Amino acid sequence: MAKRDLLSIYDLSAKEIKTLLSKAFELKKKRTTLDIFRGKTLGIILEKPSTRTMVSFAAAMVQLGGTPIFLNIEKTQRSRGESIHDTAIVLSRYLDGLMIRAFKHCDVEEFAKHSTVPVINGLTDREHPCQILADVMTMTEFYKITTPEGLKKIKIVYIGDGNNISNSLLAIASILGLDLTLIAPKEYLSRKELLNKSLEYIPKSKAEIKVTDDINAAENADVIYTDVWTSMGFESEEKKRKKLFAPYQVNSELLKKASPKCIVLHCLPAIRGEEITEDVMAKHENSIFAQAENRLHAQKAVLLQFLK
Ligand code: CP
Ligand code: NVA
């Protein structure tokens, strides 16, 4: 059977997303270790720092009976200019899968092109698909949603930078037919080609997608999701971003617009006092840390599906 990669949420169908989520819930409920991946290895390449993605993938692999292998990119010949082409071919002969966090999405695509084992995107400048599976899992959990239709009834608002997180959220909302409002300063709204891509799915899924720079669009939100204003790789824009994003902070004033039972999500790491205030983080830490935990369960489901 041909190998499959998970580089983007768009690599998954609505049916596959639902299957992955129900598997993740099953694994979370059971919490047993399995022996399925005995003798199998997952290579982990991280061009940028990571806590959750790195540790949850490694723990997931061990809990499924396999072994994670950390590839310190600086210690590989990639740091001396060996091509992705050659690296991917060679690594495929040792490993059963690769999880890569990279600066450039096209580099992960290049790895996937030449690798004969599955490649999983652990975050790029364009997408963070594994994060978003855990996020939808968390929404389902906190709203005790039992049917796929249930998820369509909650109003999801993402406020902040139009980045990898909001791109993957837009993708999953378009595929599953969710009600999603993206709020950002005009200059930082999602890229046009990604908005266009989402439009291809809407006629079938009936997703309700709104994109605006008006924070009042957070009215009646059931979920408010935010992320850092300056993602990894964009540090040179930090000063400008801090100024521009200030009105888009998730604080108690913004939450007054939302539904009284609104949950707050953050993929973490968070910068308290910037995109989210200390008090909002403290009040909503249940959902935010459950979201972080769900990375483990969602990724186990992904590994079982893609590394089989
Ligand atoms: N949310 C997330 O991907 O966290 P890390 O950067 O710690 O992996
Ligand atoms: N948007 C953030 C997510 C970190 C998990 C970044 O890319 O830095």
mmCIF file of C-alpha atoms and ligand atoms in Angstrom:
data_model
loop_
_atom_site.group_PDB
_atom_site.id
_atom_site.type_symbol
_atom_site.label_atom_id
_atom_site.label_comp_id
_atom_site.label_asym_id
_atom_site.label_seq_id
_atom_site.Cartn_x
_atom_site.Cartn_y
_atom_site.Cartn_z
ATOM 1 C CA MET A 1 0.000 0.000 0.000
ATOM 2 C CA ALA A 2 1.305 3.461 -0.895
ATOM 3 C CA LYS A 3 2.491 5.520 2.033
ATOM 4 C CA ARG A 4 0.454 8.564 3.017
ATOM 5 C CA ASP A 5 1.675 11.805 4.533
ATOM 6 C CA LEU A 6 -0.073 14.221 6.865
ATOM 7 C CA LEU A 7 1.231 17.612 5.789
ATOM 8 C CA SER A 8 -2.019 19.523 5.868
ATOM 9 C CA ILE A 9 -5.515 19.121 7.269
ATOM 10 C CA TYR A 10 -6.529 19.055 3.606
ATOM 11 C CA ASP A 11 -4.845 15.633 3.368
ATOM 12 C CA LEU A 12 -7.791 14.298 5.374
ATOM 13 C CA SER A 13 -11.431 13.821 4.402
ATOM 14 C CA ALA A 14 -14.294 14.659 6.753
ATOM 15 C CA LYS A 15 -14.791 10.941 7.332
ATOM 16 C CA GLU A 16 -11.114 10.408 8.180
ATOM 17 C CA ILE A 17 -11.097 13.337 10.605
ATOM 18 C CA LYS A 18 -14.120 11.883 12.400
ATOM 19 C CA THR A 19 -12.478 8.435 12.548
ATOM 20 C CA LEU A 20 -9.245 9.937 13.929
ATOM 21 C CA LEU A 21 -11.149 11.871 16.576
ATOM 22 C CA SER A 22 -13.170 8.893 17.717
ATOM 23 C CA LYS A 23 -9.969 6.803 17.898
ATOM 24 C CA ALA A 24 -8.336 9.573 19.944
ATOM 25 C CA PHE A 25 -11.262 9.549 22.393
ATOM 26 C CA GLU A 26 -11.102 5.766 22.643
ATOM 27 C CA LEU A 27 -7.356 5.919 23.402
ATOM 28 C CA LYS A 28 -7.880 8.677 25.959
ATOM 29 C CA LYS A 29 -10.542 6.626 27.730
ATOM 30 C CA LYS A 30 -8.540 3.391 27.800
ATOM 31 C CA ARG A 31 -5.136 4.900 28.646
ATOM 32 C CA THR A 32 -3.433 1.532 28.177
ATOM 33 C CA THR A 33 -0.102 1.040 26.471
ATOM 34 C CA LEU A 34 -0.087 -1.028 23.295
ATOM 35 C CA ASP A 35 2.497 -3.178 21.569
ATOM 36 C CA ILE A 36 1.457 -2.404 18.006
ATOM 37 C CA PHE A 37 4.638 -0.591 16.937
ATOM 38 C CA ARG A 38 7.187 -2.974 18.463
ATOM 39 C CA GLY A 39 10.405 -2.601 16.457
ATOM 40 C CA LYS A 40 9.117 0.492 14.638
ATOM 41 C CA THR A 41 10.838 3.855 14.742
ATOM 42 C CA LEU A 42 9.678 7.420 14.262
ATOM 43 C CA GLY A 43 12.347 9.980 13.344
ATOM 44 C CA ILE A 44 11.738 13.394 14.900
ATOM 45 C CA ILE A 45 13.274 16.425 13.176
ATOM 46 C CA LEU A 46 12.813 19.806 14.833
ATOM 47 C CA GLU A 47 14.159 22.921 13.129
ATOM 48 C CA LYS A 48 12.380 25.073 15.732
ATOM 49 C CA PRO A 49 11.847 24.656 19.502
ATOM 50 C CA SER A 50 8.984 22.483 20.744
ATOM 51 C CA THR A 51 7.653 21.193 24.042
ATOM 52 C CA ARG A 52 4.210 19.709 23.342
ATOM 53 C CA THR A 53 4.753 18.381 19.835
ATOM 54 C CA MET A 54 8.153 16.874 20.602
ATOM 55 C CA VAL A 55 7.217 15.227 23.892
ATOM 56 C CA SER A 56 3.714 14.096 22.962
ATOM 57 C CA PHE A 57 4.929 12.434 19.757
ATOM 58 C CA ALA A 58 7.771 10.717 21.604
ATOM 59 C CA ALA A 59 5.482 9.576 24.435
ATOM 60 C CA ALA A 60 2.808 8.474 21.949
ATOM 61 C CA MET A 61 5.338 6.369 20.055
ATOM 62 C CA VAL A 62 6.564 4.690 23.267
ATOM 63 C CA GLN A 63 3.008 4.088 24.511
ATOM 64 C CA LEU A 64 2.243 2.353 21.211
ATOM 65 C CA GLY A 65 5.263 0.058 21.603
ATOM 66 C CA GLY A 66 7.612 1.868 19.203
ATOM 67 C CA THR A 67 10.702 4.058 19.566
ATOM 68 C CA PRO A 68 11.157 7.748 18.769
ATOM 69 C CA ILE A 69 14.546 8.755 17.395
ATOM 70 C CA PHE A 70 15.484 12.407 17.808
ATOM 71 C CA LEU A 71 17.520 13.733 14.927
ATOM 72 C CA ASN A 72 19.468 16.773 16.015
ATOM 73 C CA ILE A 73 19.539 18.535 12.663
ATOM 74 C CA GLU A 74 22.735 20.387 13.584
ATOM 75 C CA LYS A 75 24.480 17.050 14.030
ATOM 76 C CA THR A 76 23.277 15.663 10.704
ATOM 77 C CA GLN A 77 24.825 16.337 7.305
ATOM 78 C CA ARG A 78 21.820 18.569 6.500
ATOM 79 C CA SER A 79 23.646 21.274 8.468
ATOM 80 C CA ARG A 80 26.513 20.950 5.965
ATOM 81 C CA GLY A 81 24.211 21.231 2.991
ATOM 82 C CA GLU A 82 23.193 17.624 2.221
ATOM 83 C CA SER A 83 19.993 17.885 0.215
ATOM 84 C CA ILE A 84 16.502 17.068 1.468
ATOM 85 C CA HIS A 85 16.276 14.661 -1.491
ATOM 86 C CA ASP A 86 19.213 12.510 -0.339
ATOM 87 C CA THR A 87 18.389 12.829 3.361
ATOM 88 C CA ALA A 88 14.785 11.709 2.843
ATOM 89 C CA ILE A 89 15.802 8.666 0.778
ATOM 90 C CA VAL A 90 18.403 7.562 3.306
ATOM 91 C CA LEU A 91 16.233 8.139 6.391
ATOM 92 C CA SER A 92 13.412 6.161 4.756
ATOM 93 C CA ARG A 93 15.694 3.126 4.715
ATOM 94 C CA TYR A 94 16.148 3.266 8.521
ATOM 95 C CA LEU A 95 12.859 4.589 9.842
ATOM 96 C CA ASP A 96 9.136 3.801 9.665
ATOM 97 C CA GLY A 97 7.998 7.407 9.723
ATOM 98 C CA LEU A 98 9.156 10.981 10.152
ATOM 99 C CA MET A 99 7.672 13.849 12.123
ATOM 100 C CA ILE A 100 9.106 17.174 11.022
ATOM 101 C CA ARG A 101 8.802 20.700 12.412
ATOM 102 C CA ALA A 102 10.241 23.070 9.854
ATOM 103 C CA PHE A 103 10.422 26.731 8.996
ATOM 104 C CA LYS A 104 9.273 26.293 5.421
ATOM 105 C CA HIS A 105 6.226 24.234 4.497
ATOM 106 C CA CYS A 106 7.799 23.513 1.106
ATOM 107 C CA ASP A 107 10.724 21.771 2.859
ATOM 108 C CA VAL A 108 8.338 19.303 4.517
ATOM 109 C CA GLU A 109 6.651 18.780 1.139
ATOM 110 C CA GLU A 110 10.067 18.095 -0.352
ATOM 111 C CA PHE A 111 10.826 15.559 2.403
ATOM 112 C CA ALA A 112 7.484 13.852 1.766
ATOM 113 C CA LYS A 113 8.110 13.767 -1.976
ATOM 114 C CA HIS A 114 11.335 11.806 -1.643
ATOM 115 C CA SER A 115 10.603 9.813 1.484
ATOM 116 C CA THR A 116 9.160 6.321 1.117
ATOM 117 C CA VAL A 117 7.854 6.364 4.696
ATOM 118 C CA PRO A 118 5.026 8.614 5.967
ATOM 119 C CA VAL A 119 5.900 12.203 6.835
ATOM 120 C CA ILE A 120 3.873 14.040 9.473
ATOM 121 C CA ASN A 121 3.884 17.812 9.737
ATOM 122 C CA GLY A 122 4.695 18.869 13.308
ATOM 123 C CA LEU A 123 4.282 22.576 12.388
ATOM 124 C CA THR A 124 5.438 24.712 9.506
ATOM 125 C CA ASP A 125 4.952 28.357 8.621
ATOM 126 C CA ARG A 126 1.712 27.290 6.891
ATOM 127 C CA GLU A 127 -0.012 24.625 8.973
ATOM 128 C CA HIS A 128 -0.124 22.755 12.261
ATOM 129 C CA PRO A 129 -2.498 19.866 11.484
ATOM 130 C CA CYS A 130 -1.828 17.715 14.576
ATOM 131 C CA GLN A 131 -2.574 20.676 16.840
ATOM 132 C CA ILE A 132 -5.899 21.324 15.184
ATOM 133 C CA LEU A 133 -7.063 17.712 15.558
ATOM 134 C CA ALA A 134 -6.468 18.041 19.305
ATOM 135 C CA ASP A 135 -8.305 21.378 19.308
ATOM 136 C CA VAL A 136 -11.447 19.991 17.704
ATOM 137 C CA MET A 137 -11.213 17.063 20.113
ATOM 138 C CA THR A 138 -11.160 19.534 23.013
ATOM 139 C CA MET A 139 -14.179 21.475 21.717
ATOM 140 C CA THR A 140 -16.074 18.188 21.338
ATOM 141 C CA GLU A 141 -15.109 17.190 24.866
ATOM 142 C CA PHE A 142 -15.988 20.444 26.599
ATOM 143 C CA TYR A 143 -19.331 20.805 24.838
ATOM 144 C CA LYS A 144 -20.079 17.090 25.326
ATOM 145 C CA ILE A 145 -20.830 16.758 21.644
ATOM 146 C CA THR A 146 -21.934 13.301 20.626
ATOM 147 C CA THR A 147 -22.809 13.773 16.958
ATOM 148 C CA PRO A 148 -20.856 15.404 14.094
ATOM 149 C CA GLU A 149 -23.810 17.793 13.663
ATOM 150 C CA GLY A 150 -23.343 18.965 17.265
ATOM 151 C CA LEU A 151 -20.002 20.529 16.410
ATOM 152 C CA LYS A 152 -21.596 22.594 13.649
ATOM 153 C CA LYS A 153 -23.758 24.373 16.212
ATOM 154 C CA ILE A 154 -20.946 25.956 18.196
ATOM 155 C CA LYS A 155 -19.568 29.319 17.155
ATOM 156 C CA ILE A 156 -15.776 29.174 16.996
ATOM 157 C CA VAL A 157 -13.874 32.460 16.986
ATOM 158 C CA TYR A 158 -10.145 32.650 16.356
ATOM 159 C CA ILE A 159 -8.703 36.047 17.187
ATOM 160 C CA GLY A 160 -5.118 37.010 16.411
ATOM 161 C CA ASP A 161 -2.497 36.357 13.805
ATOM 162 C CA GLY A 162 -3.529 34.680 10.546
ATOM 163 C CA ASN A 163 -0.869 32.012 11.037
ATOM 164 C CA ASN A 164 -0.304 28.241 10.853
ATOM 165 C CA ILE A 165 -2.896 27.642 13.596
ATOM 166 C CA SER A 166 -5.638 29.704 11.995
ATOM 167 C CA ASN A 167 -4.824 28.195 8.580
ATOM 168 C CA SER A 168 -5.333 24.665 9.899
ATOM 169 C CA LEU A 169 -8.443 25.766 11.786
ATOM 170 C CA LEU A 170 -9.838 27.259 8.592
ATOM 171 C CA ALA A 171 -9.081 24.010 6.775
ATOM 172 C CA ILE A 172 -10.789 21.779 9.330
ATOM 173 C CA ALA A 173 -13.800 24.096 9.591
ATOM 174 C CA SER A 174 -14.198 24.097 5.807
ATOM 175 C CA ILE A 175 -13.989 20.311 5.587
ATOM 176 C CA LEU A 176 -16.255 19.542 8.558
ATOM 177 C CA GLY A 177 -18.723 22.364 7.913
ATOM 178 C CA LEU A 178 -18.086 24.332 11.104
ATOM 179 C CA ASP A 179 -19.057 27.875 12.109
ATOM 180 C CA LEU A 180 -15.738 29.753 12.228
ATOM 181 C CA THR A 181 -14.985 33.454 12.489
ATOM 182 C CA LEU A 182 -11.399 34.591 11.970
ATOM 183 C CA ILE A 183 -10.602 38.000 13.425
ATOM 184 C CA ALA A 184 -7.303 39.766 12.730
ATOM 185 C CA PRO A 185 -5.973 43.149 11.678
ATOM 186 C CA LYS A 186 -6.461 43.460 7.896
ATOM 187 C CA GLU A 187 -2.778 43.020 7.140
ATOM 188 C CA TYR A 188 -2.646 39.730 9.075
ATOM 189 C CA LEU A 189 -5.781 37.972 7.892
ATOM 190 C CA SER A 190 -5.291 34.542 6.291
ATOM 191 C CA ARG A 191 -3.487 34.457 2.975
ATOM 192 C CA LYS A 192 -5.711 34.756 -0.082
ATOM 193 C CA GLU A 193 -4.758 31.383 -1.582
ATOM 194 C CA LEU A 194 -5.669 29.628 1.669
ATOM 195 C CA LEU A 195 -9.005 31.428 1.862
ATOM 196 C CA ASN A 196 -9.655 30.389 -1.734
ATOM 197 C CA LYS A 197 -8.736 26.793 -0.939
ATOM 198 C CA SER A 198 -11.287 26.730 1.879
ATOM 199 C CA LEU A 199 -13.966 27.997 -0.511
ATOM 200 C CA GLU A 200 -13.655 24.782 -2.546
ATOM 201 C CA TYR A 201 -15.031 22.791 0.412
ATOM 202 C CA ILE A 202 -17.826 25.079 1.568
ATOM 203 C CA PRO A 203 -20.520 24.192 -1.006
ATOM 204 C CA LYS A 204 -20.401 20.577 0.181
ATOM 205 C CA SER A 205 -19.726 21.010 3.900
ATOM 206 C CA LYS A 206 -21.922 24.118 4.344
ATOM 207 C CA ALA A 207 -19.289 25.655 6.622
ATOM 208 C CA GLU A 208 -19.995 29.175 7.873
ATOM 209 C CA ILE A 209 -16.708 31.050 7.521
ATOM 210 C CA LYS A 210 -16.345 34.751 8.316
ATOM 211 C CA VAL A 211 -13.133 36.740 8.056
ATOM 212 C CA THR A 212 -13.009 40.220 9.551
ATOM 213 C CA ASP A 213 -10.892 42.776 11.388
ATOM 214 C CA ASP A 214 -13.792 43.686 13.704
ATOM 215 C CA ILE A 215 -13.495 42.311 17.250
ATOM 216 C CA ASN A 216 -17.273 42.676 17.687
ATOM 217 C CA ALA A 217 -17.571 39.568 15.501
ATOM 218 C CA ALA A 218 -16.655 37.646 18.682
ATOM 219 C CA GLU A 219 -20.246 38.206 19.829
ATOM 220 C CA ASN A 220 -21.888 35.010 21.166
ATOM 221 C CA ALA A 221 -18.742 32.940 20.620
ATOM 222 C CA ASP A 222 -18.824 29.476 22.187
ATOM 223 C CA VAL A 223 -15.076 29.056 21.688
ATOM 224 C CA ILE A 224 -12.466 31.800 21.655
ATOM 225 C CA TYR A 225 -9.108 30.622 20.390
ATOM 226 C CA THR A 226 -5.926 32.654 20.224
ATOM 227 C CA ASP A 227 -2.227 32.160 19.575
ATOM 228 C CA VAL A 228 0.928 34.255 19.875
ATOM 229 C CA TRP A 229 1.103 37.419 17.801
ATOM 230 C CA THR A 230 4.616 36.592 16.634
ATOM 231 C CA SER A 231 5.140 33.015 15.528
ATOM 232 C CA MET A 232 8.526 31.328 15.354
ATOM 233 C CA GLY A 233 10.388 32.639 12.337
ATOM 234 C CA PHE A 234 8.676 36.066 12.371
ATOM 235 C CA GLU A 235 10.652 37.597 15.242
ATOM 236 C CA SER A 236 11.891 40.531 13.138
ATOM 237 C CA GLU A 237 8.267 41.817 12.972
ATOM 238 C CA GLU A 238 7.672 41.553 16.724
ATOM 239 C CA LYS A 239 7.646 45.261 17.534
ATOM 240 C CA LYS A 240 5.231 46.136 14.754
ATOM 241 C CA ARG A 241 2.980 43.201 15.598
ATOM 242 C CA LYS A 242 2.737 44.068 19.301
ATOM 243 C CA LYS A 243 1.348 47.470 18.389
ATOM 244 C CA LEU A 244 -1.033 46.301 15.699
ATOM 245 C CA PHE A 245 -2.428 43.333 17.603
ATOM 246 C CA ALA A 246 -2.986 45.134 20.927
ATOM 247 C CA PRO A 247 -6.740 45.677 20.265
ATOM 248 C CA TYR A 248 -7.071 41.951 19.513
ATOM 249 C CA GLN A 249 -6.031 40.726 22.963
ATOM 250 C CA VAL A 250 -8.160 38.017 24.587
ATOM 251 C CA ASN A 251 -9.125 39.718 27.844
ATOM 252 C CA SER A 252 -12.148 39.936 30.134
ATOM 253 C CA GLU A 253 -13.636 42.782 28.033
ATOM 254 C CA LEU A 254 -13.569 40.646 24.891
ATOM 255 C CA LEU A 255 -15.067 37.708 26.777
ATOM 256 C CA LYS A 256 -18.067 39.890 27.722
ATOM 257 C CA LYS A 257 -19.063 39.724 24.054
ATOM 258 C CA ALA A 258 -18.918 35.921 24.035
ATOM 259 C CA SER A 259 -21.500 33.420 25.204
ATOM 260 C CA PRO A 260 -21.474 33.062 29.030
ATOM 261 C CA LYS A 261 -20.416 29.408 28.687
ATOM 262 C CA CYS A 262 -17.626 30.232 26.228
ATOM 263 C CA ILE A 263 -14.416 28.206 26.537
ATOM 264 C CA VAL A 264 -11.005 29.668 25.726
ATOM 265 C CA LEU A 265 -8.356 27.747 23.803
ATOM 266 C CA HIS A 266 -4.682 28.468 23.212
ATOM 267 C CA CYS A 267 -2.292 26.071 21.488
ATOM 268 C CA LEU A 268 0.526 27.246 23.821
ATOM 269 C CA PRO A 269 3.124 28.502 24.471
ATOM 270 C CA ALA A 270 1.274 31.649 25.593
ATOM 271 C CA ILE A 271 2.645 35.083 26.355
ATOM 272 C CA ARG A 272 0.513 36.328 29.225
ATOM 273 C CA GLY A 273 -0.103 40.053 28.915
ATOM 274 C CA GLU A 274 0.162 39.968 25.117
ATOM 275 C CA GLU A 275 -2.365 37.866 23.171
ATOM 276 C CA ILE A 276 -4.084 36.705 26.388
ATOM 277 C CA THR A 277 -4.294 38.199 29.860
ATOM 278 C CA GLU A 278 -3.143 36.445 33.026
ATOM 279 C CA ASP A 279 -6.698 36.347 34.458
ATOM 280 C CA VAL A 280 -8.235 34.821 31.316
ATOM 281 C CA MET A 281 -5.494 32.166 31.215
ATOM 282 C CA ALA A 282 -6.095 31.342 34.880
ATOM 283 C CA LYS A 283 -9.873 31.185 34.511
ATOM 284 C CA HIS A 284 -9.719 28.974 31.424
ATOM 285 C CA GLU A 285 -6.747 26.773 32.222
ATOM 286 C CA ASN A 286 -8.961 23.661 32.311
ATOM 287 C CA SER A 287 -9.731 23.842 28.615
ATOM 288 C CA ILE A 288 -6.261 25.100 27.648
ATOM 289 C CA PHE A 289 -4.372 22.320 29.441
ATOM 290 C CA ALA A 290 -6.874 19.670 28.316
ATOM 291 C CA GLN A 291 -6.141 20.908 24.788
ATOM 292 C CA ALA A 292 -2.406 20.365 25.397
ATOM 293 C CA GLU A 293 -3.057 16.876 26.799
ATOM 294 C CA ASN A 294 -5.223 15.995 23.824
ATOM 295 C CA ARG A 295 -2.198 16.376 21.554
ATOM 296 C CA LEU A 296 -1.009 13.033 22.944
ATOM 297 C CA HIS A 297 -4.266 11.220 22.233
ATOM 298 C CA ALA A 298 -4.841 12.787 18.828
ATOM 299 C CA GLN A 299 -1.275 12.022 17.763
ATOM 300 C CA LYS A 300 -1.576 8.408 18.821
ATOM 301 C CA ALA A 301 -4.597 8.165 16.542
ATOM 302 C CA VAL A 302 -2.578 9.819 13.748
ATOM 303 C CA LEU A 303 0.370 7.439 14.226
ATOM 304 C CA LEU A 304 -1.921 4.394 14.218
ATOM 305 C CA GLN A 305 -3.510 5.595 11.006
ATOM 306 C CA PHE A 306 -0.406 6.741 9.123
ATOM 307 C CA LEU A 307 2.360 4.421 10.361
ATOM 308 C CA LYS A 308 0.450 1.180 10.002
HETATM 309 N N1 CP B 1 1.379 23.847 20.562
HETATM 310 C C1 CP B 1 2.593 23.386 20.197
HETATM 311 O O1 CP B 1 2.811 22.890 19.078
HETATM 312 O O2 CP B 1 3.502 23.509 21.168
HETATM 313 P P1 CP B 1 5.067 23.252 21.019
HETATM 314 O O3 CP B 1 5.633 24.373 20.203
HETATM 315 O O4 CP B 1 5.571 23.247 22.435
HETATM 316 O O5 CP B 1 5.273 21.926 20.350
HETATM 317 N N1 NVA B 2 1.912 29.979 15.729
HETATM 318 C C1 NVA B 2 2.889 29.477 16.663
HETATM 319 C C2 NVA B 2 2.448 28.147 17.170
HETATM 320 C C3 NVA B 2 3.354 27.516 18.191
HETATM 321 C C4 NVA B 2 2.904 26.174 18.607
HETATM 322 C C5 NVA B 2 4.241 29.408 16.006
HETATM 323 O O1 NVA B 2 4.325 28.990 14.847
HETATM 324 O O2 NVA B 2 5.227 29.815 16.621
#
